[in-house]
């Protein structure tokens, strides 16, 4: 019997992202701009298959070939002939949909592997009966033989993503460990190179460790090429190792991305958008992260566009070391009504920032007012779709030049809808309140989290010339009263210094800012909440957070004592902080459910949120910011890892609560996205039903012109590096 966390349930929620009305409001020129940006995003998003696991690309190609010959409805008769039950065929469809939605066979939220919830011999029987197999038996059998073992394998190391013995990763070759990641980071820092668009491959030559730092680029030549400027490629001796910086990772896909961005340029709204796209093309062509940063600078200046987008190697959550970015690309249309509220929040930011619980010296010298818009997503290519985004992630740009915030409105509308009978761990009296106010409270939390969470706080830096961005003789640590004694030096960044905890720590800081500032009546008023309604929003926001902290235990692996999801680790930490505050603020107790199985109830005393709760978050948030500002990795790690510990010691047996959470967990929803295609010089929107079959069909029709070439290239990319994971 396989543990249920390693497969997707047949009744998993699958919803279509509705963007028809938003798309219809675009002009023909804007629709063409959105179309080509979407094409670039979808091609680039396939790189995530290569970034996730050695077998993901192979499984993807196998499924594409099956469904291209027979749509899910037609394949059902084949499944019956192959002796699959209706439940087994649905499990096959759900697995395929999950592979597409996560762009690999590991969950994008939680990083656990998922396998088909039907016997291996039934999967094989269906494949052998399929039209694709009958037409090309040799090819299909070879594909099956290449991935069938890893498709179903649940060896301990394969159960989750991780580095070394802790899990699977393709950001590093299989022989790399944490020491290699740290050594490579030292080398990259010495050359002022970022890891965002790289992977690391280790070999040994004559007893000497040799590393290949491979840049994502369309160009494969490792020498300087025309149009590039200065190249970072080359061979470097570094301490007791040798590093070779090379190009050409995902070359075919990066070329497709660049070609479509070039086409989008013809329909750009203005010169700024054109310059932005030119720099992106340069980045994906040559593997230049500096070009991507330059493109991001133009993107920040692109205020209030009708069609919003961003593309590149962006979030580092899934790199076990926390430095390498997963590819993502999104295209969305501005929702003007909702964006008005966020604009009011931006206008109030300079009044709200001083409310945060750290001295003014720890805040940025000047708040760079960002764009903050609510968007309806047309395309979001990658491993998953978030509710909100604060980008770019480049510290040097965010600190001095600015950033943008987006809230994804049509994602929020369907992602967090909850049925009462599936609402776990709450008292009955809280369930109706939760269902009524979850949406409005989450909108407030997302706004504060993205704008004033990720958008706040200063990093103390000494640049390459020795200049400081703070007064060394005046600024004191509010925790100790002493002068600041540590800071970021040269090319050091938040990610490179705090590495493995950076993502989760920063999410925790932003979540705490949301909890803290949602108590502000002015904030609540901006979002249209006054009086009793405002109190309900606050209560449900805090209740949502402590419940999420309990739910977060699903994403903890006791065997390796590691967390697999940055946001959920952050929420568990906040739960621990609020439990520690005591005075009956938060209650957590074991009980037996109506079904006779173990259950739990979490409670929150609303009368103590503004006193005990606020005080606890205030103290903790200040500590988080001080460690971050001062590059105090040792202190920050001790604080954060202390609250992240999941043990059976002390007043709460969190390992036992984890078992209860796993027993009653609900699978995360998947989204079906539309396709765009050009017909008679205009752009058509092709939508699909919100089901496993609809999600599958959307991917089958995603690459109509060159699906076979794309699949051949994906197999080639996977096979050329296969020896690194043997």
XYZ file of C-alpha atoms in Angstrom:
726
model
C 0.000 0.000 0.000
C 1.605 3.268 -1.147
C 1.419 6.252 1.220
C -1.278 8.573 -0.168
C 1.067 11.564 -0.180
C 2.864 9.982 -3.168
C -0.065 9.967 -5.555
C -2.742 12.435 -6.625
C -6.318 11.539 -5.630
C -8.898 10.890 -8.336
C -11.116 13.668 -6.972
C -8.370 16.311 -7.001
C -9.696 19.811 -7.735
C -9.032 20.947 -11.310
C -10.266 24.385 -12.395
C -10.111 26.321 -15.642
C -8.534 29.777 -15.373
C -11.082 32.143 -16.841
C -9.526 34.935 -18.887
C -11.944 35.247 -21.810
C -13.430 38.628 -20.855
C -10.029 40.127 -20.074
C -8.621 38.868 -23.387
C -11.600 40.197 -25.394
C -10.938 43.710 -24.077
C -7.458 43.768 -25.634
C -6.871 45.478 -28.971
C -5.695 43.284 -31.909
C -2.141 44.597 -31.402
C -2.232 43.804 -27.666
C -3.584 40.319 -28.406
C -0.669 39.639 -30.757
C 1.782 40.942 -28.147
C 0.205 38.633 -25.547
C 0.232 35.695 -27.984
C 3.953 35.818 -28.731
C 4.848 36.387 -25.087
C 2.727 33.329 -24.270
C 4.515 31.256 -26.901
C 7.885 32.286 -25.447
C 6.671 31.362 -21.962
C 5.344 27.933 -22.956
C 8.536 26.961 -24.767
C 10.704 28.154 -21.900
C 8.473 26.443 -19.360
C 9.482 23.064 -20.805
C 12.943 23.635 -19.296
C 11.335 22.899 -15.926
C 11.039 19.245 -16.997
C 14.832 19.161 -17.247
C 15.201 21.120 -13.986
C 12.930 18.797 -11.979
C 14.075 15.181 -12.338
C 16.073 12.982 -14.748
C 12.917 11.170 -15.881
C 10.400 14.041 -16.195
C 11.088 14.876 -19.861
C 10.840 11.226 -20.856
C 7.477 10.780 -19.111
C 6.194 14.005 -20.695
C 7.103 12.799 -24.198
C 5.536 9.381 -23.568
C 2.253 10.996 -22.517
C 2.265 13.504 -25.381
C 2.657 10.719 -27.924
C -0.192 8.705 -26.387
C -2.665 11.601 -26.224
C -1.766 13.118 -29.582
C -3.064 9.945 -31.244
C -6.060 9.476 -28.940
C -7.739 12.154 -26.820
C -8.759 11.078 -23.281
C -12.374 10.359 -24.331
C -11.249 8.028 -27.156
C -8.559 6.394 -25.031
C -11.195 5.323 -22.512
C -12.342 2.450 -24.732
C -8.720 1.338 -25.042
C -8.416 1.379 -21.245
C -11.492 -0.818 -20.934
C -10.042 -3.273 -23.462
C -6.801 -3.318 -21.446
C -8.830 -4.365 -18.367
C -8.495 -1.056 -16.483
C -11.360 -0.176 -14.153
C -12.982 3.264 -14.400
C -11.077 4.299 -11.237
C -7.753 3.110 -12.676
C -8.294 5.007 -15.927
C -9.194 8.161 -13.985
C -6.002 7.679 -11.935
C -4.034 7.483 -15.203
C -5.599 10.747 -16.426
C -5.003 12.480 -13.081
C -1.345 11.431 -13.094
C -0.903 12.783 -16.639
C -2.652 16.042 -15.716
C -0.416 16.313 -12.642
C 2.730 15.787 -14.711
C 1.694 18.623 -17.037
C 0.545 20.972 -14.267
C 3.731 20.502 -12.218
C 6.013 20.220 -15.268
C 7.489 17.054 -13.813
C 6.738 14.167 -11.480
C 7.409 16.110 -8.271
C 4.780 18.395 -6.752
C 5.647 22.048 -7.315
C 4.215 22.817 -3.883
C 5.939 20.468 -1.462
C 8.529 18.853 -3.754
C 7.353 15.275 -3.106
C 7.328 12.731 -5.874
C 3.981 11.498 -7.149
C 3.478 8.220 -8.980
C 0.522 6.819 -10.949
C -2.196 5.497 -8.633
C -2.717 2.367 -10.690
C -0.644 -0.821 -10.930
C 2.396 -0.649 -13.183
C 1.175 -3.578 -15.281
C -2.129 -1.757 -15.939
C -0.276 1.387 -17.080
C 1.828 -0.785 -19.394
C -1.232 -2.651 -20.691
C -2.911 0.647 -21.601
C 0.231 1.829 -23.374
C 0.541 -1.401 -25.361
C -3.103 -1.140 -26.475
C -2.809 2.519 -27.507
C -2.817 3.729 -31.100
C 0.571 5.386 -30.548
C 2.090 2.010 -29.627
C 0.432 0.202 -32.540
C 1.882 2.740 -35.012
C 5.372 2.927 -33.450
C 5.906 -0.040 -31.146
C 9.705 0.196 -31.082
C 9.724 3.888 -30.194
C 7.028 3.587 -27.530
C 8.586 0.528 -25.909
C 11.951 2.327 -25.754
C 10.304 5.313 -24.077
C 8.600 3.017 -21.570
C 11.821 1.146 -20.818
C 13.656 4.411 -20.246
C 11.233 5.730 -17.637
C 9.091 2.890 -16.239
C 11.443 2.107 -13.354
C 11.750 5.714 -12.151
C 8.066 6.387 -12.947
C 7.054 4.106 -10.048
C 10.163 4.006 -7.861
C 9.864 5.333 -4.300
C 13.338 4.708 -2.930
C 13.951 6.961 0.081
C 16.178 9.367 -1.864
C 13.625 9.610 -4.682
C 10.671 10.561 -2.495
C 11.511 14.258 -2.508
C 13.727 16.867 -4.119
C 16.969 17.537 -2.278
C 20.747 17.630 -2.509
C 23.072 14.655 -1.997
C 21.509 11.868 0.037
C 18.526 14.057 0.978
C 16.803 13.787 -2.378
C 16.786 14.251 -6.141
C 17.843 17.406 -7.946
C 18.938 18.139 -11.485
C 20.307 21.580 -10.638
C 23.383 19.612 -9.536
C 24.876 16.384 -10.877
C 24.101 13.374 -8.693
C 27.594 13.319 -7.126
C 27.289 16.840 -5.671
C 26.687 17.515 -1.984
C 26.218 20.640 0.128
C 29.984 21.174 0.297
C 30.146 21.308 -3.522
C 27.269 23.812 -3.630
C 29.040 26.047 -1.093
C 32.380 25.770 -2.927
C 30.721 26.647 -6.252
C 29.018 29.640 -4.641
C 32.417 30.910 -3.447
C 33.729 30.626 -6.999
C 30.694 32.378 -8.486
C 30.983 35.189 -5.928
C 34.676 35.608 -6.779
C 33.780 36.100 -10.448
C 30.707 38.237 -9.689
C 28.543 35.627 -11.410
C 24.993 34.768 -10.375
C 23.783 31.174 -10.116
C 20.216 32.017 -11.216
C 20.490 30.703 -14.795
C 23.016 27.916 -14.131
C 23.328 24.259 -13.245
C 26.419 22.578 -11.755
C 28.044 19.350 -12.972
C 30.949 17.736 -11.118
C 33.586 15.345 -12.444
C 36.965 14.226 -11.164
C 40.083 14.366 -13.337
C 43.403 13.015 -12.008
C 42.127 13.264 -8.454
C 41.150 16.911 -8.908
C 37.534 18.036 -8.629
C 36.326 19.746 -11.771
C 33.045 21.637 -12.104
C 31.069 22.721 -15.127
C 28.916 25.794 -14.537
C 26.424 25.582 -17.380
C 24.579 28.725 -18.471
C 21.125 28.580 -20.053
C 21.529 29.968 -23.574
C 20.617 29.460 -27.221
C 24.266 29.903 -28.203
C 26.388 26.832 -27.586
C 29.851 28.285 -28.293
C 31.903 28.917 -25.161
C 34.028 31.655 -26.714
C 32.954 35.287 -27.058
C 30.461 35.707 -29.898
C 29.329 38.721 -31.875
C 26.803 40.886 -30.057
C 27.619 39.535 -26.627
C 30.216 41.950 -25.327
C 32.402 40.548 -22.557
C 31.971 36.808 -21.973
C 32.103 34.996 -18.640
C 32.843 31.659 -20.314
C 36.226 30.088 -19.722
C 38.334 27.746 -17.579
C 39.361 28.932 -14.121
C 41.633 27.457 -11.453
C 40.043 28.143 -8.065
C 41.572 26.989 -4.775
C 41.932 23.196 -5.162
C 39.402 22.865 -7.977
C 38.857 23.751 -11.626
C 35.740 25.527 -12.908
C 34.626 25.711 -16.528
C 31.873 28.181 -17.330
C 30.060 26.897 -20.404
C 26.968 27.688 -22.431
C 24.104 25.900 -24.114
C 21.841 24.536 -21.387
C 18.309 24.089 -22.831
C 19.709 25.640 -26.069
C 16.801 24.612 -28.317
C 14.221 25.976 -25.864
C 16.136 29.213 -25.266
C 16.245 29.768 -29.027
C 12.466 29.293 -29.235
C 11.984 31.736 -26.360
C 14.179 34.318 -28.076
C 12.451 33.912 -31.466
C 9.023 34.539 -29.963
C 10.197 37.503 -27.899
C 11.572 38.988 -31.145
C 8.125 38.571 -32.709
C 6.445 40.132 -29.664
C 8.686 43.181 -30.079
C 6.811 44.102 -33.271
C 3.645 44.604 -31.202
C 5.168 46.293 -28.149
C 3.272 49.318 -26.842
C 6.298 51.618 -26.658
C 10.069 51.939 -26.864
C 10.522 50.864 -23.249
C 8.835 47.505 -23.877
C 10.978 47.009 -26.979
C 14.182 47.671 -25.039
C 13.012 45.283 -22.326
C 12.434 42.495 -24.864
C 15.766 43.175 -26.589
C 17.594 42.636 -23.305
C 15.643 39.459 -22.551
C 16.559 38.119 -25.992
C 20.217 38.946 -25.314
C 19.980 37.119 -21.984
C 18.444 33.937 -23.366
C 20.695 33.991 -26.443
C 24.036 34.407 -24.680
C 23.259 33.231 -21.146
C 23.840 36.709 -19.756
C 22.185 37.372 -16.422
C 23.349 40.988 -16.614
C 21.216 41.382 -19.754
C 18.237 39.930 -17.865
C 18.821 42.430 -15.066
C 18.932 45.217 -17.634
C 15.663 43.941 -19.117
C 14.190 43.901 -15.617
C 15.134 47.554 -15.187
C 13.112 48.425 -18.290
C 10.315 46.196 -16.979
C 10.131 48.156 -13.713
C 9.801 51.361 -15.741
C 6.958 49.846 -17.779
C 4.298 51.329 -15.499
C 0.694 50.207 -15.799
C 0.867 48.224 -19.044
C -2.363 46.688 -20.311
C -0.553 43.378 -20.924
C 1.834 42.520 -18.085
C 4.487 39.822 -18.302
C 7.767 38.595 -16.871
C 9.995 35.752 -18.010
C 13.220 34.059 -16.989
C 14.912 31.977 -14.306
C 13.120 33.571 -11.400
C 12.333 31.720 -8.162
C 14.952 29.695 -6.305
C 12.599 27.698 -4.047
C 13.327 24.349 -5.691
C 17.115 24.584 -5.780
C 18.086 22.744 -2.559
C 20.833 25.350 -2.083
C 18.468 28.257 -2.786
C 20.450 30.062 -5.507
C 19.360 28.686 -8.898
C 16.167 29.908 -10.526
C 13.400 27.805 -12.016
C 12.166 28.999 -15.393
C 8.803 30.706 -15.465
C 6.976 33.038 -17.779
C 3.612 34.692 -17.316
C 1.339 36.860 -19.431
C -1.660 38.561 -17.875
C -4.202 41.331 -18.389
C -4.764 44.092 -15.853
C -7.991 43.983 -13.795
C -8.610 47.716 -13.381
C -11.200 47.613 -10.571
C -9.077 45.492 -8.235
C -5.891 47.335 -9.194
C -7.404 50.585 -7.862
C -7.334 49.186 -4.313
C -3.720 48.128 -4.657
C -2.815 51.583 -5.998
C -4.294 53.120 -2.849
C -2.146 50.757 -0.772
C 0.954 51.860 -2.692
C 0.029 55.512 -2.071
C -0.209 54.778 1.664
C 3.036 52.803 1.812
C 5.203 55.677 3.047
C 2.795 56.205 5.963
C 2.604 52.485 6.753
C 6.313 51.586 6.524
C 7.269 53.515 9.693
C 4.694 51.362 11.531
C 6.939 48.328 11.052
C 8.796 47.311 14.224
C 12.380 48.168 13.369
C 14.372 51.434 13.571
C 14.231 53.755 10.564
C 17.913 53.051 9.770
C 16.860 49.495 8.938
C 14.408 50.711 6.298
C 15.329 51.637 2.721
C 16.493 55.229 2.348
C 13.687 55.895 -0.096
C 10.568 53.863 -0.828
C 10.484 53.302 -4.571
C 6.776 53.251 -5.359
C 6.127 50.164 -7.453
C 3.392 49.205 -9.822
C 0.898 47.060 -7.917
C -1.759 45.549 -10.140
C -4.324 42.797 -10.042
C -3.997 40.608 -13.094
C -6.071 37.965 -14.819
C -3.623 35.313 -15.963
C -3.672 34.320 -19.613
C -0.513 32.180 -19.418
C 1.618 31.016 -16.522
C 4.264 28.539 -17.661
C 6.408 26.774 -15.076
C 5.801 24.320 -12.276
C 2.892 26.073 -10.570
C 0.921 29.301 -10.278
C 1.254 31.552 -7.203
C -1.364 33.954 -5.843
C 0.931 36.971 -5.893
C 4.434 37.919 -6.982
C 7.000 40.532 -5.986
C 9.785 40.785 -8.556
C 12.533 41.118 -9.746
C 14.474 39.071 -7.193
C 17.753 40.892 -7.796
C 18.647 42.588 -4.489
C 20.736 45.358 -6.056
C 17.773 46.421 -8.240
C 15.104 46.014 -5.526
C 17.057 48.022 -2.970
C 17.856 51.055 -5.119
C 15.775 51.003 -8.318
C 12.452 49.376 -7.484
C 10.226 46.386 -8.075
C 6.702 45.449 -9.082
C 3.923 43.623 -7.272
C 1.179 41.632 -8.898
C -1.813 39.840 -7.454
C -3.258 37.150 -9.711
C -6.993 37.754 -9.425
C -8.409 34.880 -11.461
C -6.087 32.472 -9.617
C -7.269 33.735 -6.230
C -10.886 33.395 -7.355
C -10.661 29.622 -7.769
C -7.583 28.481 -5.833
C -8.837 29.111 -2.332
C -12.526 28.258 -2.581
C -13.212 25.653 0.127
C -16.141 23.338 0.785
C -17.271 23.244 4.412
C -17.145 19.454 4.665
C -13.486 19.518 3.546
C -12.459 22.261 5.981
C -10.195 20.591 8.539
C -8.972 21.396 12.062
C -11.412 24.253 12.822
C -14.271 24.470 15.310
C -17.742 24.454 13.746
C -18.360 28.071 14.751
C -15.254 29.161 12.824
C -16.001 27.276 9.601
C -18.749 29.556 8.236
C -16.727 32.656 9.117
C -13.681 31.155 7.397
C -15.586 30.380 4.192
C -17.168 33.862 4.092
C -14.038 35.887 4.853
C -11.162 33.755 3.533
C -11.184 35.441 0.111
C -11.324 39.066 1.353
C -8.776 38.426 4.123
C -6.372 36.673 1.768
C -6.592 39.601 -0.650
C -5.444 41.895 2.186
C -2.686 39.485 3.230
C -1.376 39.081 -0.326
C -1.316 42.849 -0.818
C 0.600 43.505 2.398
C 2.877 40.457 1.975
C 3.978 41.438 -1.529
C 4.158 45.234 -1.249
C 5.252 45.955 2.315
C 6.645 42.521 3.176
C 8.994 41.818 0.286
C 9.168 45.528 -0.487
C 10.475 46.627 2.917
C 13.756 46.481 4.801
C 17.295 47.598 4.013
C 20.384 45.450 3.458
C 23.574 46.947 4.906
C 26.217 46.787 2.160
C 29.872 47.646 1.688
C 30.500 47.848 -2.067
C 33.627 46.845 -4.018
C 35.080 50.339 -3.509
C 34.709 50.078 0.262
C 31.806 52.533 0.532
C 29.009 51.782 3.035
C 25.294 52.484 2.537
C 24.772 53.135 6.282
C 26.395 55.162 9.062
C 28.822 52.711 10.714
C 29.396 54.959 13.698
C 25.730 55.623 14.374
C 23.501 52.672 13.459
C 22.948 50.262 16.350
C 21.466 46.815 16.583
C 18.115 47.260 18.411
C 18.433 43.766 19.888
C 21.857 44.351 21.518
C 22.322 48.136 21.559
C 25.737 47.690 19.939
C 27.048 49.196 16.699
C 26.497 47.152 13.535
C 29.359 44.669 13.151
C 28.389 42.656 10.050
C 27.112 43.477 6.560
C 27.066 42.292 2.923
C 30.377 42.677 1.111
C 30.954 43.154 -2.610
C 28.920 40.735 -4.688
C 27.320 38.950 -1.708
C 23.521 38.821 -1.859
C 20.729 37.738 0.448
C 20.376 34.434 -1.459
C 24.102 33.696 -1.579
C 24.594 34.439 2.148
C 21.512 32.781 3.624
C 21.362 30.068 0.896
C 19.302 27.090 2.122
C 17.026 29.125 4.427
C 16.837 32.340 2.377
C 13.548 31.668 0.556
C 11.561 30.440 3.547
C 13.001 33.066 5.933
C 11.999 35.854 3.543
C 8.509 34.401 3.053
C 8.158 34.278 6.848
C 9.206 37.928 7.157
C 6.656 38.947 4.497
C 3.870 36.874 6.108
C 4.610 38.508 9.482
C 4.397 41.960 7.898
C 0.954 41.006 6.547
C -0.267 39.830 9.962
C 1.143 42.905 11.695
C -0.158 45.556 9.297
C -3.590 43.988 8.726
C -4.338 45.253 12.259
C -4.107 48.794 10.876
C -7.585 50.306 10.329
C -6.347 52.421 7.423
C -5.203 49.291 5.574
C -8.540 47.587 6.133
C -10.368 50.689 4.933
C -8.357 50.728 1.685
C -9.721 47.266 0.956
C -13.262 48.387 1.799
C -13.554 46.826 5.269
C -14.944 48.891 8.154
C -16.359 48.184 11.627
C -17.361 44.596 12.380
C -16.454 43.444 8.881
C -12.916 44.718 9.409
C -12.679 42.757 12.674
C -13.815 39.594 10.899
C -11.165 40.076 8.192
C -8.446 40.381 10.845
C -9.697 37.345 12.759
C -9.933 35.127 9.682
C -6.544 36.301 8.410
C -4.852 35.313 11.678
C -6.915 32.124 11.926
C -5.913 31.203 8.364
C -2.258 31.672 9.267
C -2.274 29.457 12.373
C -4.270 26.770 10.540
C -1.789 26.974 7.645
C 1.018 26.490 10.165
C -0.544 23.200 11.222
C -1.210 22.173 7.593
C 2.439 22.966 6.883
C 3.496 19.797 8.701
C 2.562 17.868 5.545
C 5.631 19.419 3.916
C 8.143 18.301 6.556
C 10.217 15.145 6.066
C 11.168 13.604 9.447
C 13.728 11.194 7.944
C 15.929 14.028 6.656
C 14.636 16.645 9.119
C 14.015 18.949 6.186
C 11.227 21.172 4.855
C 10.094 20.839 1.255
C 8.082 24.042 0.861
C 9.263 27.548 1.770
C 5.865 29.155 2.469
C 4.570 26.275 4.584
C 7.739 26.187 6.672
C 7.280 29.933 7.206
C 3.700 29.457 8.398
C 4.699 26.675 10.793
C 7.347 28.996 12.256
C 4.675 31.665 12.800
C 2.414 29.102 14.494
C 5.289 28.222 16.833
C 5.879 31.904 17.654
C 2.190 32.469 18.448
C 1.926 29.276 20.533
C 5.019 30.373 22.459
C 3.339 33.730 23.180
C 0.983 31.834 25.492
C -1.873 33.477 27.449
C -4.370 31.330 25.524
C -3.856 33.203 22.241
C -3.628 29.999 20.180
C -4.874 26.572 21.212
C -3.937 23.284 19.543
C -5.270 19.972 20.818
C -5.702 16.395 19.697
C -9.170 14.871 19.439
C -11.085 12.098 17.709
C -13.058 12.974 14.586
C -16.642 12.018 13.805
C -15.205 9.194 11.666
C -13.405 7.734 14.687
C -9.956 8.625 13.359
C -7.380 10.971 14.964
C -8.149 14.656 14.472
C -7.038 18.036 15.800
C -8.605 21.413 16.583
C -6.846 24.770 16.384
C -8.357 27.833 18.061
C -7.555 31.523 18.214
C -8.708 33.938 20.918
C -9.757 36.981 18.899
C -9.697 39.235 21.975
C -5.920 38.729 22.302
C -4.853 39.279 18.672
C -4.191 43.022 19.099
C -2.359 42.552 22.406
C -0.592 39.206 22.890
C -0.528 38.380 19.171
C 0.646 41.764 17.949
C 3.369 41.931 20.589
C 4.701 38.453 19.683
C 4.824 39.217 15.946
C 6.364 42.632 16.641
C 9.295 41.122 18.568
C 9.855 38.269 16.126
C 9.601 40.457 13.026
C 12.211 42.871 14.374
C 14.643 39.984 14.980
C 14.086 38.650 11.455
C 14.816 42.050 9.918
C 17.903 42.736 12.015
C 19.535 39.420 11.089
C 18.657 40.013 7.440
C 19.880 43.622 7.313
C 23.183 42.803 8.988
C 23.964 39.613 7.000
C 24.025 37.777 10.335
C 23.693 34.270 8.904
C 24.649 32.534 12.139
C 22.097 34.396 14.262
C 19.377 34.253 11.615
C 19.871 30.532 11.036
C 19.791 29.755 14.771
C 16.568 31.743 15.211
C 14.797 30.353 12.149
C 15.895 26.743 12.420
C 14.983 26.760 16.093
C 11.351 27.621 15.328
C 11.361 25.302 12.280
C 12.206 22.222 14.346
C 9.493 19.548 14.293
C 9.837 17.307 17.333
C 7.824 15.261 19.811
C 9.520 17.024 22.743
C 7.981 19.798 24.793
C 4.307 20.622 25.262
C 3.354 19.831 21.640
C 4.059 16.529 19.883
C 4.343 17.993 16.385
C 5.412 14.682 14.838
C 2.140 13.174 16.031
C 0.181 16.156 14.726
C 1.966 15.624 11.383
C 0.498 12.116 11.152
C -2.989 13.578 11.688
C -2.392 16.263 9.061
C -1.278 13.628 6.520
C -4.356 11.542 7.358
C -6.698 14.456 6.531
C -4.785 16.396 3.866
C -6.487 17.788 0.773
C -4.632 17.834 -2.549
C -3.719 21.219 -4.005
C -5.795 22.320 -6.994
C -4.527 22.203 -10.558
C -5.295 24.767 -13.260
C -6.271 24.390 -16.894
C -5.010 27.226 -19.089
C -6.113 28.418 -22.487
C -4.053 28.411 -25.676
C -3.784 31.239 -28.187
C -3.335 30.748 -31.903
C -3.199 33.019 -34.938
C -5.864 32.569 -37.577
C -6.298 34.976 -40.491
C -4.060 37.613 -38.864
C -6.047 37.657 -35.624
C -5.570 35.812 -32.347
C -8.040 33.184 -31.197
C -8.397 31.996 -27.618
C -8.921 28.251 -27.223
C -10.327 27.287 -23.814
C -10.704 23.867 -22.189
C -12.905 22.345 -19.514
C -11.755 22.237 -15.906
C -10.951 18.530 -15.739
C -8.023 16.147 -16.100
C -9.060 15.559 -19.721
C -9.203 19.321 -20.361
C -5.768 19.897 -18.845
C -4.294 17.072 -20.946
C -5.890 18.363 -24.156
C -4.553 21.872 -23.532
C -0.994 20.510 -23.512
C -1.525 18.235 -26.507
C -2.559 21.335 -28.503
C 0.076 23.665 -27.027
C 2.792 23.127 -29.655
C 0.886 22.531 -32.907
C 3.661 23.513 -35.324
C 6.632 21.577 -33.978
C 5.536 19.140 -31.255
C 7.639 16.266 -32.606
C 10.787 18.370 -32.855
C 10.211 19.730 -29.328
C 9.830 16.204 -27.973
C 12.936 14.933 -29.782
C 14.944 17.833 -28.338
C 13.638 17.176 -24.814
C 14.708 13.533 -25.060
C 18.124 14.619 -26.332
C 18.539 17.091 -23.445
C 17.661 14.376 -20.971
C 19.850 11.654 -22.469
C 23.019 13.729 -22.941
C 23.309 14.258 -19.178
C 21.866 10.899 -18.082
C 25.227 9.595 -16.822
C 25.334 12.359 -14.194
C 22.404 10.736 -12.354
C 23.222 7.046 -12.778
